Amino acid sequence: MAQPLVKKDDDRDDDFEFSPFYGIEKGAVLQEARVFNDPQLDARRCSQVITKLLYLLNQGENFTKVEATEVFFSVTKLFQSKDIGLRRMVYLIIKEISPSADEVIIVTSSLMKDMNSRTDMYRANAIRVLCRITDGTLLTQIERYLKQAIVDKNPIVASAALVSGFHLLQTTPEIVKRWSNEVQEAVQSRAALVQFHALALLHQIRQNDRLAISKLVTSLTRGSVRSPLAQCLLVRYTSQVIRESSMNNQTGDRPFYDYLEGCLRHKAEMVIFEAARAITELNGVTSRELTPAITVLQLFLSSSKPVLRFAAVRTLNKVAMSHPMAVTNCNIDMESLISDQNRSIATLAITTLLKTGNESSVDRLMKQITNFMSDIADEFKIVVVEAIKSLCLKFPLKYRSLMNFLSNILREEGGFEYKKAIVDSIVILIRDIPDAKESGLLHLCEFIEDCEFTYLSTQILHFLGNEGPKTGDPSKYIRYIYNRVILENATVRAAAVSTLAKFGALVDSLKPRIFVLLRRCLFDNDDEVRDRATLYLNTLGGDGTVVETDKDVKEFLFGSLDVPLTNLETSLKNYEPSEEPFDINSVPREVKSQPLTEKKTQGKKPTGLGAPPTGPTSTVDGYEKLLLSVPEFASFGKLFKSSAPVELTEAETEYAVNVVKHIFDNHVVFQYNITNTIPEQLLENVTVIVDASDAEEFGELVTKPLKSLPYDTPGQTYVAFEKPEGVPAVGKFSNMLRFIVKEVDPSTGEADDDGVEDEYQLEDLEVVAADYMLKVGVSNFRNAWESLDLDNERVDEYGLGARESLAEAVSAVTSLLGMQPCEGTEVVASNSRSHTCLLSGVYLGNVRVLVRLSFGIVGQKEVAMKLAVRSEDVSISDVIHEIVASG
Amino acid sequence: MTVCPTIKNILLLDSDGKRVAVKYYTDEWPTNSEKLAFEKSVFTKTQKTNARTEAEITMLENNIIVYRFVQDLNFFVTGGDDENELILASVLQGFYDAVTLLLRNNVDQKEALENLDLILLCLDEIVDGGIILETDGNIIAGKVATHSMDDGAPLSEQTISQALATAREHLTRSLLR
């Protein structure tokens, strides 16, 4: 089969000669398209012209609006021809041109005629084209035909209708949902693909109805689903049901596991693999459940098909992260895959081996990998480096050979991403394995001697400044650092100056020599370097006597910038030069939360009504401006925190309301964001009546009503409360939406003059302790922890009772406190029996709080927790304990 | 996980990595230049591999790509990184089989360009908006090659084009057997 290719160079000329599209030109083709208008149609010629047009579109040629319209209109004439081939091309080009709504009307009748034609091919294709280009209004007209088509005896027609339904569900769900009877019938079809399409659509229609999905799965797993593709879908739905039901099923056997295991014996590989993968991804899967899945995957490893090997090794690789022991049986097959032709497979095999390997096999593996590294691409190397890093953390005793490996590959050729991965790995190893520190730092020093990446050099210098002075012999690093000052570009030179200063601050014996070096930098030809040198000489007292480095200086040199950079940037931009110096404390510290991802339940693309009210409710800055614009709130002072929006209504109700809690020193403002989702209504004088009888410490102050709320435009109304200064008062508030409703004529958009007063019950709202905590991360938790006074530490232990899992307990406590998890400690490895989580935040009154949580499982499911709090104010440490104790 | 298997694109490129026919089903590559860049990286990444006897597979960014090379044509099918690899491979196989049948075993760039209409129809019949329509190469080719006249066509129109179509259909049928 493998025929030698014709040499590319001498091939090039005739390459173009034999192409029927050689020298094709848009203008000429558009001219040619006039044949569509001939009274006597030449079907063959028309087909050719359409093919040329499609070729141009396919090559990415742009058609202007006018050109597209012109082509579209002349193409519609071709419906006169009875030639099937030509008709197929007409369908194709209509889909490609995707005409605008007002143009669609012209072909609608022709397509509807084809939809009812006796030729199956016409019916199927006309349905697909029509559903692609239509909008909602037309759909009601053709709905009847589509329902018929779904249960048509011709599988191609049925599939066309089902797949079209699948797409239409995104735009006009209310219509497609009416078809479920027909779709249900099609699930029983004898045609394999129809069954697949019907099942997909049925699931999509019912995706929000858990019970219906569960019933569907129950009935189908018993019966026989014929098509492999449909079977794959069923496996996916089944694992979805398992995932959702495991919450309330504690006892022994997992429902539907037998079905998944049965699928491992299916005759189609596709289904076997889908089932094996589903089993490996089950929550808290046991090794007994895993074994059959691993066995089939192991068989796939020695398949002759690369796709099968890849699929199997990729899945096993994932399993190895959580259940390394389960995969060890496959190690021999994996080792033979290291020499696989397909480098993706080989890399996956190696990284899997690195995860499952035990301490004794490390050295042998490293030897194999060294040979392997030279002939793979950077992206694979990065994966290997990551795997080696985790291996080293797992077997700290092996750090010597692993660190050597890393330093060796650091010296070889490689791109930025690759080098960065290596450097990052070494840095992490230095941080976590104390023994590796000295050798690791020296490797890094050697690397920056000959490093072409400015970013990496500065990173390493910064790291060196923090870690180097704490080593046994700090002086040996000075040479490497000062060499940078002599040899590098300005950015690196500036970083090196800072590093020198750090050595000077921490190691008193080196101070005089550091000063000498820093003074030389005063003559550098770059401003930044000179400025830094001058600054450090002054702060360290290098101008005269050698003084003890005081706390402020250390704070300045080593303290991390605890405001988010983006916030700092906005504040600096807003700062107007004046007598008053810029105050860094005025920068908001709240980490901007990621925009909430839309819940999946509403389908992929929220349209119109489903869309969450956007607008002025996204960022802290936005809130602050918004609130300041309300004169009643101007006297409240600086905004401390704004909560994330809390929904007060179910999704898809008449009025969508959510609330944002704004905390000030002695006030709390509730901002209600209201969206009216009824086109026939205009709401006026909208207020929220708040009953604060369950919140004793709060006194209602002002209510700011919303004058008018038209359809689908979010509006805000506010209610402000007074509370004792500095006290983290908590309480529960019940809310009632009150408004005057006026009928709107949808055709004219005019509202009636008379309105009716109405009320709408909202859900309750609580102000909790977490509302007084700002999520503020720290970059280096240990440094920050140590910088806080030990006297302010409060430690206590708590029993959390029976919990679903450790992860659940961690997230419960984290959200109770409303603090920012640091260094990724919010992630709990599955099946682990203990976990430590680090939290950081700023409490009301700008008090920094750090929390170290240690969790452990006692007995069956009982979770115990040790809570250590350090803060700048000992009373706040106590408050944190109170929150946890009462939560 | 996307619950329904989804195909992101199907590419048919020549031996220089240029487009013969491509079809994208997602908005992941909105502009033509992004599409071209994707095709280029797919092509360069797979060039050195041998995918002539058996479908090969690779990952690029967050996508899985299964591919197969025949003469001077390169077939690619792309899916998301949580997609079942074997489903993607079955789509590739269907595409490849159908094209082989439609080009009467002369699977090369020249033949493909001369029958571009068939290739484009073929793409249209395999996947609709990302959803797999059909994976059996015989059925796909059969759907594309139905070139007979509509029952109601007047005799005057049944001329050379019909003769050609009938011949073609006949041929395909004999191949399907």
Short mmCIF file of N, CA and C in Angstrom, two decimals, chain A residues 127-203:
data_model
loop_
_atom_site.label_atom_id
_atom_site.label_comp_id
_atom_site.label_asym_id
_atom_site.label_seq_id
_atom_site.Cartn_x
_atom_site.Cartn_y
_atom_site.Cartn_z
N ILE A 127 -35.30 18.06 4.82
CA ILE A 127 -35.49 18.28 6.27
C ILE A 127 -34.24 18.91 6.86
N ARG A 128 -33.09 18.34 6.51
CA ARG A 128 -31.86 18.86 7.10
C ARG A 128 -31.61 20.30 6.69
N VAL A 129 -31.85 20.60 5.40
CA VAL A 129 -31.60 21.97 4.94
C VAL A 129 -32.57 22.93 5.62
N LEU A 130 -33.84 22.56 5.61
CA LEU A 130 -34.85 23.46 6.13
C LEU A 130 -34.61 23.75 7.62
N CYS A 131 -34.29 22.71 8.38
CA CYS A 131 -34.07 22.91 9.81
C CYS A 131 -32.81 23.74 10.05
N ARG A 132 -31.86 23.65 9.13
CA ARG A 132 -30.63 24.41 9.32
C ARG A 132 -30.88 25.90 9.13
N ILE A 133 -31.69 26.24 8.13
CA ILE A 133 -31.81 27.66 7.79
C ILE A 133 -33.03 28.31 8.41
N THR A 134 -33.90 27.53 9.01
CA THR A 134 -35.16 28.11 9.46
C THR A 134 -35.03 28.82 10.79
N ASP A 135 -36.02 29.66 11.08
CA ASP A 135 -36.10 30.21 12.42
C ASP A 135 -37.38 29.69 13.07
N GLY A 136 -37.62 30.07 14.29
CA GLY A 136 -38.73 29.52 15.06
C GLY A 136 -40.09 29.60 14.38
N THR A 137 -40.35 30.73 13.73
CA THR A 137 -41.71 30.93 13.21
C THR A 137 -42.09 29.87 12.18
N LEU A 138 -41.13 29.55 11.32
CA LEU A 138 -41.41 28.60 10.27
C LEU A 138 -41.59 27.20 10.85
N LEU A 139 -40.91 26.97 11.95
CA LEU A 139 -40.88 25.62 12.52
C LEU A 139 -42.28 25.14 12.87
N THR A 140 -43.12 26.04 13.38
CA THR A 140 -44.46 25.60 13.75
C THR A 140 -45.21 25.09 12.53
N GLN A 141 -44.93 25.69 11.36
CA GLN A 141 -45.61 25.24 10.15
C GLN A 141 -45.21 23.83 9.73
N ILE A 142 -43.94 23.52 9.94
CA ILE A 142 -43.47 22.22 9.43
C ILE A 142 -43.41 21.17 10.52
N GLU A 143 -43.76 21.56 11.74
CA GLU A 143 -43.64 20.66 12.87
C GLU A 143 -44.32 19.32 12.61
N ARG A 144 -45.52 19.39 12.03
CA ARG A 144 -46.29 18.17 11.78
C ARG A 144 -45.50 17.18 10.91
N TYR A 145 -44.88 17.73 9.86
CA TYR A 145 -44.12 16.86 8.95
C TYR A 145 -42.91 16.26 9.65
N LEU A 146 -42.29 17.07 10.49
CA LEU A 146 -41.09 16.58 11.18
C LEU A 146 -41.45 15.43 12.11
N LYS A 147 -42.56 15.58 12.81
CA LYS A 147 -42.99 14.50 13.71
C LYS A 147 -43.22 13.22 12.92
N GLN A 148 -43.85 13.37 11.75
CA GLN A 148 -44.05 12.19 10.90
C GLN A 148 -42.71 11.60 10.48
N ALA A 149 -41.80 12.49 10.10
CA ALA A 149 -40.51 12.03 9.58
C ALA A 149 -39.74 11.24 10.64
N ILE A 150 -39.90 11.63 11.90
CA ILE A 150 -39.16 10.94 12.97
C ILE A 150 -39.51 9.46 13.00
N VAL A 151 -40.76 9.15 12.72
CA VAL A 151 -41.17 7.74 12.75
C VAL A 151 -41.28 7.16 11.35
N ASP A 152 -40.69 7.86 10.35
CA ASP A 152 -40.72 7.36 8.98
C ASP A 152 -40.04 6.00 8.91
N LYS A 153 -40.54 5.16 7.98
CA LYS A 153 -39.94 3.83 7.93
C LYS A 153 -38.58 3.85 7.26
N ASN A 154 -38.30 4.90 6.50
CA ASN A 154 -36.96 4.99 5.92
C ASN A 154 -35.99 5.55 6.96
N PRO A 155 -34.94 4.78 7.29
CA PRO A 155 -34.03 5.22 8.36
C PRO A 155 -33.33 6.54 8.05
N ILE A 156 -33.04 6.78 6.78
CA ILE A 156 -32.31 8.02 6.47
C ILE A 156 -33.18 9.23 6.79
N VAL A 157 -34.46 9.13 6.46
CA VAL A 157 -35.38 10.24 6.73
C VAL A 157 -35.52 10.42 8.24
N ALA A 158 -35.72 9.31 8.95
CA ALA A 158 -35.89 9.40 10.40
C ALA A 158 -34.66 10.03 11.04
N SER A 159 -33.46 9.56 10.64
CA SER A 159 -32.24 10.12 11.21
C SER A 159 -32.13 11.60 10.92
N ALA A 160 -32.45 11.99 9.69
CA ALA A 160 -32.35 13.40 9.34
C ALA A 160 -33.22 14.23 10.26
N ALA A 161 -34.44 13.76 10.50
CA ALA A 161 -35.36 14.53 11.35
C ALA A 161 -34.85 14.56 12.79
N LEU A 162 -34.35 13.43 13.27
CA LEU A 162 -33.88 13.37 14.66
C LEU A 162 -32.68 14.28 14.88
N VAL A 163 -31.72 14.20 13.96
CA VAL A 163 -30.52 15.03 14.11
C VAL A 163 -30.88 16.51 14.03
N SER A 164 -31.80 16.83 13.12
CA SER A 164 -32.24 18.23 13.03
C SER A 164 -32.89 18.65 14.34
N GLY A 165 -33.68 17.75 14.91
CA GLY A 165 -34.31 18.04 16.19
C GLY A 165 -33.27 18.33 17.26
N PHE A 166 -32.21 17.56 17.22
CA PHE A 166 -31.12 17.74 18.19
C PHE A 166 -30.55 19.16 18.10
N HIS A 167 -30.35 19.64 16.87
CA HIS A 167 -29.82 21.00 16.72
C HIS A 167 -30.86 22.05 17.12
N LEU A 168 -32.12 21.80 16.73
CA LEU A 168 -33.17 22.79 17.01
C LEU A 168 -33.42 22.93 18.50
N LEU A 169 -33.13 21.89 19.25
CA LEU A 169 -33.35 21.93 20.69
C LEU A 169 -32.57 23.08 21.33
N GLN A 170 -31.46 23.46 20.71
CA GLN A 170 -30.66 24.56 21.24
C GLN A 170 -31.40 25.88 21.10
N THR A 171 -32.12 26.04 19.99
CA THR A 171 -32.73 27.34 19.72
C THR A 171 -34.20 27.38 20.11
N THR A 172 -34.95 26.33 19.80
CA THR A 172 -36.37 26.37 20.10
C THR A 172 -36.77 25.13 20.89
N PRO A 173 -36.32 25.05 22.13
CA PRO A 173 -36.56 23.82 22.90
C PRO A 173 -38.04 23.52 23.10
N GLU A 174 -38.85 24.59 23.24
CA GLU A 174 -40.25 24.33 23.59
C GLU A 174 -40.95 23.52 22.49
N ILE A 175 -40.54 23.72 21.25
CA ILE A 175 -41.20 22.96 20.17
C ILE A 175 -40.70 21.53 20.15
N VAL A 176 -39.37 21.36 20.21
CA VAL A 176 -38.82 20.01 20.09
C VAL A 176 -39.29 19.13 21.25
N LYS A 177 -39.47 19.76 22.42
CA LYS A 177 -39.89 18.95 23.57
C LYS A 177 -41.24 18.30 23.36
N ARG A 178 -42.02 18.87 22.44
CA ARG A 178 -43.34 18.28 22.19
C ARG A 178 -43.25 16.97 21.40
N TRP A 179 -42.08 16.64 20.92
CA TRP A 179 -41.97 15.47 20.05
C TRP A 179 -41.62 14.19 20.80
N SER A 180 -41.59 14.25 22.12
CA SER A 180 -40.96 13.12 22.81
C SER A 180 -41.66 11.78 22.55
N ASN A 181 -42.96 11.80 22.30
CA ASN A 181 -43.62 10.52 22.00
C ASN A 181 -43.04 9.87 20.75
N GLU A 182 -42.90 10.68 19.71
CA GLU A 182 -42.38 10.15 18.45
C GLU A 182 -40.93 9.68 18.65
N VAL A 183 -40.15 10.50 19.39
CA VAL A 183 -38.75 10.15 19.59
C VAL A 183 -38.66 8.83 20.36
N GLN A 184 -39.52 8.71 21.35
CA GLN A 184 -39.55 7.48 22.14
C GLN A 184 -39.79 6.27 21.24
N GLU A 185 -40.71 6.46 20.27
CA GLU A 185 -41.01 5.37 19.36
C GLU A 185 -39.78 5.04 18.52
N ALA A 186 -39.07 6.10 18.10
CA ALA A 186 -37.91 5.88 17.23
C ALA A 186 -36.79 5.15 17.97
N VAL A 187 -36.75 5.29 19.31
CA VAL A 187 -35.71 4.58 20.07
C VAL A 187 -35.85 3.08 19.84
N GLN A 188 -37.07 2.64 19.59
CA GLN A 188 -37.30 1.21 19.37
C GLN A 188 -37.02 0.78 17.93
N SER A 189 -36.58 1.72 17.09
CA SER A 189 -36.38 1.42 15.67
C SER A 189 -35.40 0.26 15.47
N ARG A 190 -35.59 -0.41 14.35
CA ARG A 190 -34.69 -1.52 14.05
C ARG A 190 -33.40 -1.02 13.42
N ALA A 191 -33.45 0.17 12.88
CA ALA A 191 -32.25 0.70 12.22
C ALA A 191 -31.27 1.24 13.27
N ALA A 192 -30.03 0.78 13.15
CA ALA A 192 -29.03 1.08 14.17
C ALA A 192 -28.87 2.59 14.40
N LEU A 193 -28.67 3.32 13.33
CA LEU A 193 -28.34 4.73 13.49
C LEU A 193 -29.55 5.52 13.98
N VAL A 194 -30.75 5.12 13.57
CA VAL A 194 -31.95 5.81 14.03
C VAL A 194 -32.04 5.69 15.54
N GLN A 195 -31.76 4.49 16.03
CA GLN A 195 -31.79 4.26 17.46
C GLN A 195 -30.81 5.20 18.18
N PHE A 196 -29.63 5.31 17.60
CA PHE A 196 -28.60 6.18 18.17
C PHE A 196 -29.09 7.63 18.22
N HIS A 197 -29.60 8.11 17.10
CA HIS A 197 -30.02 9.51 17.06
C HIS A 197 -31.22 9.76 17.97
N ALA A 198 -32.14 8.78 18.00
CA ALA A 198 -33.31 8.96 18.85
C ALA A 198 -32.91 9.00 20.31
N LEU A 199 -32.01 8.13 20.68
CA LEU A 199 -31.58 8.07 22.08
C LEU A 199 -30.90 9.39 22.48
N ALA A 200 -30.05 9.88 21.58
CA ALA A 200 -29.36 11.13 21.87
C ALA A 200 -30.36 12.26 22.07
N LEU A 201 -31.35 12.33 21.19
CA LEU A 201 -32.33 13.42 21.27
C LEU A 201 -33.19 13.27 22.52
N LEU A 202 -33.62 12.05 22.79
CA LEU A 202 -34.49 11.82 23.95
C LEU A 202 -33.78 12.24 25.24
N HIS A 203 -32.52 11.88 25.32
CA HIS A 203 -31.76 12.26 26.52
C HIS A 203 -31.63 13.76 26.62
#
